[in-house]
C-alpha atoms as one frame of an Amber mdcrd trajectory, in Angstrom:
protein
  42.062 -14.944 -67.962  39.929 -15.859 -70.952  41.621 -15.723 -74.645  38.401
 -13.949 -75.962  38.592 -11.177 -73.560  41.915 -10.447 -74.334  41.262 -10.150
 -77.761  38.458  -8.468 -77.538  40.715  -5.807 -76.164  43.142  -6.140 -78.806
  40.552  -5.609 -81.480  39.397  -2.499 -79.638  42.981  -0.919 -79.268  43.738
  -1.668 -82.782  40.362  -0.165 -83.820  40.648   3.309 -82.008  44.380   3.431
 -82.276  44.440   5.645 -85.432  41.773   7.957 -84.444  43.024   8.475 -81.083
  46.373   9.347 -82.624  44.507  11.725 -85.197  42.222  13.397 -82.533  45.669
  14.631 -80.583  47.574  15.450 -83.835  44.620  18.037 -84.685  44.580  19.322
 -81.299  48.600  19.410 -80.587  50.050  18.891 -83.657  53.426  17.184 -83.202
  53.089  13.810 -84.434  55.877  12.291 -83.225  55.321  13.449 -79.707  51.273
  12.392 -80.087  52.250   9.120 -81.277  54.562   8.402 -78.086  51.767   8.987
 -75.816  48.893   7.199 -77.781  51.391   4.179 -77.377  51.406   4.792 -73.652
  47.798   5.112 -73.429  47.556   1.799 -75.427  49.786   0.005 -73.161  48.007
   1.273 -70.268  44.649  -0.131 -71.660  46.197  -3.387 -72.534  46.977  -3.553
 -68.816  44.376  -2.418 -67.155  41.477  -3.480 -69.496  41.324  -7.141 -69.377
  41.167  -7.070 -65.528  39.476  -3.976 -64.622  36.765  -4.044 -67.607  36.629
  -2.115 -70.815  35.581   1.596 -70.182  32.170   2.207 -71.980  33.898   4.769
 -73.933  37.146   3.090 -74.515  37.837   5.983 -77.336  37.263   8.533 -74.992
  39.154   7.065 -72.390  42.330   6.635 -74.710  41.882  10.173 -75.832  42.214
  11.408 -72.428  45.170   9.307 -71.047  47.210   9.923 -74.103  46.439  13.932
 -74.043  47.546  13.752 -69.950  50.702  12.069 -71.643  51.353  14.130 -74.085
  50.699  17.795 -72.162  52.906  16.383 -69.554  55.850  15.928 -71.968  54.891
  19.262 -74.298  54.884  20.820 -70.568  58.700  19.332 -69.786  60.075  21.270
 -72.506  59.454  25.051 -72.234  60.165  25.972 -75.742  57.942  23.412 -77.100
  55.157  24.725 -74.703  55.798  28.514 -76.177  55.595  27.397 -79.520  52.259
  24.757 -78.660  50.967  28.211 -77.120  51.347  30.834 -80.062  49.843  28.120
 -82.381  47.057  27.380 -80.365  46.357  31.206 -80.459  47.073  31.763 -83.946
  44.820  28.488 -84.937  40.795  29.138 -85.773  38.992  27.735 -82.911  36.739
  25.380 -85.739  40.440  23.905 -86.843  40.264  21.665 -83.457  38.099  18.799
 -85.026  38.750  16.649 -83.033  35.974  15.474 -80.057  36.440  16.274 -76.388
  38.146  12.870 -74.541  34.664  12.357 -73.098  32.472  12.462 -76.551  32.142
   9.419 -78.313  30.925  11.354 -81.450  33.794  10.523 -84.623  35.732  13.550
 -85.867  34.318  15.509 -88.954  36.651  13.549 -90.908  37.910   9.912 -90.586
  41.531  10.214 -89.492  42.934   6.778 -90.705  43.238   7.423 -94.146  44.891
  10.909 -93.270  47.515   9.135 -91.020  47.739   6.537 -93.703  48.824   9.183
 -96.036  50.826  10.763 -93.543  53.100   7.518 -92.703  52.975   6.930 -96.234
  54.759  10.001 -97.009  56.663   9.752-100.208  60.340  10.830 -98.815  59.906
   7.865 -96.561  61.753   4.890 -97.585  59.328   1.862 -97.990  60.824   0.278
 -95.123  59.870   2.814 -92.777  56.788   3.465 -94.641  55.741  -0.127 -93.430
  57.041   0.471 -89.687  55.252   3.282 -89.231  52.132   2.194 -90.721  51.848
  -0.664 -88.485  52.756   1.284 -85.606  50.787   4.760 -85.694  47.840   3.201
 -87.650  47.673  -0.717 -87.003  48.779   0.134 -83.132  51.668  -2.555 -83.037
  54.133  -1.685 -80.821  57.806  -1.422 -81.400  58.532  -4.938 -80.038  55.743
  -6.243 -82.040  57.008  -4.925 -85.567  60.713  -6.160 -84.826  59.642  -9.669
 -84.253  57.071  -9.788 -87.340  60.521  -8.231 -88.949  63.020 -10.427 -87.550
  65.050  -7.095 -86.291  66.128  -6.302 -83.113  63.959  -3.740 -81.117  66.669
  -1.344 -81.063  66.757  -1.103 -84.753  63.321  -0.865 -85.252  62.713   1.366
 -82.882  65.402   3.807 -84.388  64.018   3.060 -87.839  60.483   4.639 -86.498
  62.057   7.589 -84.780  63.754   8.809 -87.862  60.273   8.448 -89.623  58.800
  10.667 -86.952  61.833  12.915 -87.421  61.304  13.119 -90.832  57.528  13.808
 -90.355  58.093  16.875 -88.021  56.204  20.009 -89.300  54.382  18.305 -92.024
  50.350  19.287 -91.824  47.850  16.621 -90.941  45.439  16.743 -93.842  45.111
  14.787 -97.015  46.738  15.539-100.092  45.085  17.894-102.605  43.581  16.656
-105.375  46.347  16.991-107.576  48.402  14.507-106.010  45.653  12.753-104.053
  46.228   9.711-106.618  50.055   9.415-106.657  49.701   9.041-102.577  46.693
   6.543-102.632  48.777   4.226-104.836  51.623   4.391-102.183  49.349   4.054
 -99.452  48.372   0.990-101.153  51.800  -0.355-101.877  52.578  -0.214 -98.505
  49.989  -2.421 -97.522  50.449  -5.370 -99.997  53.908  -5.086 -99.016  52.399
  -5.635 -95.284  50.528  -8.457 -96.752  53.174  -9.906 -98.845  55.735 -10.043
 -95.886  53.297 -12.058 -93.975  51.824 -14.205 -96.458  55.350 -15.251 -97.563
  58.321 -14.209 -95.259  61.121 -12.986 -97.097  63.526 -14.479 -94.446  63.424
 -16.910 -91.422  62.197 -20.109 -90.356  58.164 -19.448 -90.684  56.784 -19.427
 -94.007  53.668 -17.539 -93.168  53.333 -14.625 -90.407  49.680 -14.696 -90.000
  49.807 -11.825 -87.899  50.986  -9.518 -90.632  48.901 -10.628 -93.058  45.681
 -10.008 -91.041  46.881  -6.707 -89.901  46.936  -5.679 -93.663  43.515  -7.436
 -94.338  42.176  -5.177 -91.447  43.671  -2.007 -92.486  42.490  -2.323 -96.009
  39.144  -2.883 -94.900  39.153   0.030 -93.335  40.215   2.210 -95.988  37.681
   0.227 -98.622  35.021   1.471 -95.748  36.415   4.981 -96.159  36.556   4.865
-100.021  33.797   2.444-100.856  33.988   3.367-104.913  37.869   2.913-105.515
  38.674  -0.290-107.608  42.222   0.187-106.544  41.323  -0.742-102.983  38.417
  -3.159-103.767  40.685  -4.954-105.681  43.584  -4.914-103.379  41.424  -6.419
-100.766  40.284  -9.035-103.306  43.287  -9.953-103.855  44.150 -10.376-100.196
  41.395 -12.179 -99.155  41.555 -15.029-102.322  45.260 -15.257-101.610  45.171
 -15.596 -97.787  42.263 -18.250 -98.718  44.873 -20.487 -99.202  46.835 -19.947
 -96.040  46.159 -23.233 -94.158  47.001 -25.566 -97.057  50.185 -23.824 -98.191
  52.169 -25.956 -95.538  52.727 -29.275 -94.219  52.567 -30.985 -90.964  56.289
 -30.198 -90.584  55.797 -26.314 -91.793  57.235 -27.325 -95.153  55.979 -25.731
 -98.384  53.288 -26.993-100.335  53.238 -25.580-103.798  49.430 -24.280-105.375
  48.990 -27.484-107.412  49.554 -30.293-104.678  47.657 -27.890-102.048  44.646
 -29.913-100.217  42.228 -27.616-101.789  39.211 -28.678 -98.905  41.416 -26.709
 -96.301  40.764 -23.446 -98.744  38.744 -20.930 -96.694  35.979 -20.942 -98.999
  33.741 -18.096 -97.133  36.932 -15.824 -97.980  37.007 -17.214-101.574  33.190
 -16.201-102.085  34.096 -12.970-100.259  36.632 -11.911-102.387  35.221 -13.567
-105.424  32.341 -10.944-105.064  34.458  -7.914-104.611  36.789  -8.754-107.633
  33.561  -8.900-109.673  32.537  -5.278-108.246  36.375  -4.030-108.933  36.257
  -4.865-112.218  32.697  -2.616-112.550  34.390   0.351-110.945  36.340   1.464
-113.808  39.272   0.492-116.397  41.330  -2.523-114.196  44.554  -1.740-112.605
  47.073  -4.011-111.295  45.659  -5.217-108.449  41.913  -6.122-109.834  43.400
  -7.921-112.636  45.688  -9.941-109.847  42.695 -10.406-108.035  40.938 -11.750
-110.899  43.530 -14.413-111.670  43.655 -15.288-108.012  40.067 -15.708-108.200
  40.381 -18.279-111.175  42.990 -20.300-109.353  40.775 -20.695-106.019  37.317
 -21.577-108.402  39.237 -24.688-109.502  38.500 -27.760-107.655  41.443 -29.321
-108.704  44.915 -28.234-109.975  43.931 -29.738-113.631  40.688 -27.444-114.013
  42.925 -24.429-113.235  41.565 -21.916-116.440  45.016 -21.479-117.802  44.197
 -19.694-120.953  41.861 -16.655-119.111  44.590 -16.856-116.512  47.067 -16.118
-119.298  44.846 -13.815-120.866  44.648 -11.570-117.670  48.792 -11.822-117.370
  48.611 -10.266-121.117  46.233  -7.414-119.757  48.463  -7.179-116.542  52.023
  -6.788-118.481  50.626  -4.264-120.792  48.847  -1.819-118.411  51.462  -2.389
-115.287  54.936  -3.803-116.722  56.655  -5.155-113.727  59.235  -7.831-113.782
  57.120 -10.143-110.999  54.038  -9.931-113.242  56.085 -11.186-116.247  57.441
 -13.892-114.279  53.976 -15.016-113.480  53.055 -14.663-117.443  55.841 -16.669
-117.836  54.262 -19.510-115.784  50.752 -19.151-117.747  52.651 -19.519-121.042
  54.285 -22.742-119.852  50.615 -24.132-118.808  49.034 -22.892-122.067  52.030
 -23.468-124.482  54.237 -25.730-123.049  57.564 -25.479-120.852  59.700 -24.598
-123.987  57.491 -21.427-124.733  57.971 -20.521-121.131  61.426 -20.541-120.512
  61.686 -18.344-123.649  59.592 -16.031-121.506  62.067 -16.414-118.640  65.377
 -15.884-120.333  63.915 -12.160-121.203  63.873 -11.710-117.712  67.552 -12.716
-116.713  68.740  -9.088-116.709  66.019  -7.582-114.728  65.706 -10.412-111.894
  69.378 -11.576-112.223  69.838 -13.130-109.006  66.293 -13.435-107.578  65.560
 -16.720-106.113  61.977 -16.943-108.057  63.448 -16.368-111.374  65.790 -19.303
-110.942  63.021 -21.592-109.015  60.600 -20.745-111.994  63.308 -21.644-114.394
  63.745 -25.295-112.691  60.273 -25.830-112.549  59.969 -25.271-116.228  63.089
 -27.182-117.059  61.663 -30.255-114.970  58.339 -30.480-117.096  60.709 -30.184
-120.390  62.302 -33.286-118.942  66.186 -31.548-118.565  66.612 -33.311-115.186
  70.022 -32.156-114.544  69.373 -28.491-115.663  66.316 -28.358-113.298  68.134
 -29.613-110.360  70.849 -27.359-110.836  68.514 -24.353-111.092  66.767 -25.644
-107.965  70.175 -25.688-105.912  70.936 -22.059-107.182  67.134 -21.059-105.935
  67.482 -22.524-102.629  70.918 -20.533-102.245  69.386 -17.272-103.135  66.242
 -17.218-100.758  66.529 -16.350 -96.917  63.257 -18.116 -96.374  63.943 -21.466
 -94.560  60.787 -23.340 -96.027  61.402 -22.327 -99.594  64.928 -23.590 -98.989
  64.220 -26.681 -97.687  61.287 -27.419-100.014  63.875 -26.137-103.186  66.574
 -28.251-102.246  64.177 -31.382-101.656  63.223 -30.728-105.449  66.940 -30.773
-106.558  67.466 -34.256-104.631  64.481 -35.766-105.995  65.895 -35.403-109.630
  69.712 -36.384-108.172
């Protein structure tokens, strides 16, 4: 079976998954049962479409199959069926905004964003928000999500099940103007967390989980299509593209980590860099720059340098100064410490690192930055010890190997 046909089917399923789920939730309610029915329809399509061919109206096919699965499940529970009939009688006819299964037109409002708001409900934990977003909006199966997070499928199934139970009864609508900005910020944070876990896995033997990084970019593109003039959304997409553009050069032949200043920049994705840079310029023109826009601008300066020594560190430091003022966060301040060292010397950078000791105590990135700056300052013994501390603290196998290698080089 040709791989391109399989990829075409996978892309279609992920494209239509949130729209199909939105159609069912609008018509029937019961987010948890509707989500299960959509997953069954997606699995049925994944089995049938590659060999039988994609139907003329794939979205309508999925809605029809999922609707049948859902109504069968609802009929199996008499009490639930009675509640559903009562709700249907009390609901105005024009409230059913989803199209009929055979229709190809879209719903009156896009359901992807509504689903993202629902999956990123503030009462869910970040881990639950991520898992539910990947399943309900991304169309990934529980097994795929579990593999991506290196967890048993049963553990991930329980996490998703608890999240869906918590959302039972929540209205399927976008938040009102009074809390819309806060809820959108939560959606973007979840997408950013998904991307970060894909770009630099926090545990396991692989440094890069391309499937998660790609899914985060795909979902962020979808949000930007719906909110094209939101600077934070544009900035986040730019940040992802500019960061992911370096992925091919981040590992060596044996999967070892290659730091930014040692990467073969001819392997960077120049098309992604060009798109990301254009998006940065657009994002910065759409109002006061927030954290995502500023981080994207920093990433663009790194990507535009043909050689590591060409990096405009004074401009990067200036951007970090604005970033930590507007969005004070320890990891941003740690990045600023590196920029301070590159502009004013390692001693100045180490002084900045020392100020973060309490807030980042035990974090391997703090120890790694300290080791790097100590090495630049010429304190080989202290640097070797700090590299060892960082290697012991990380759960990422490639990062630990890299840090131990740096320590051994100094020994």
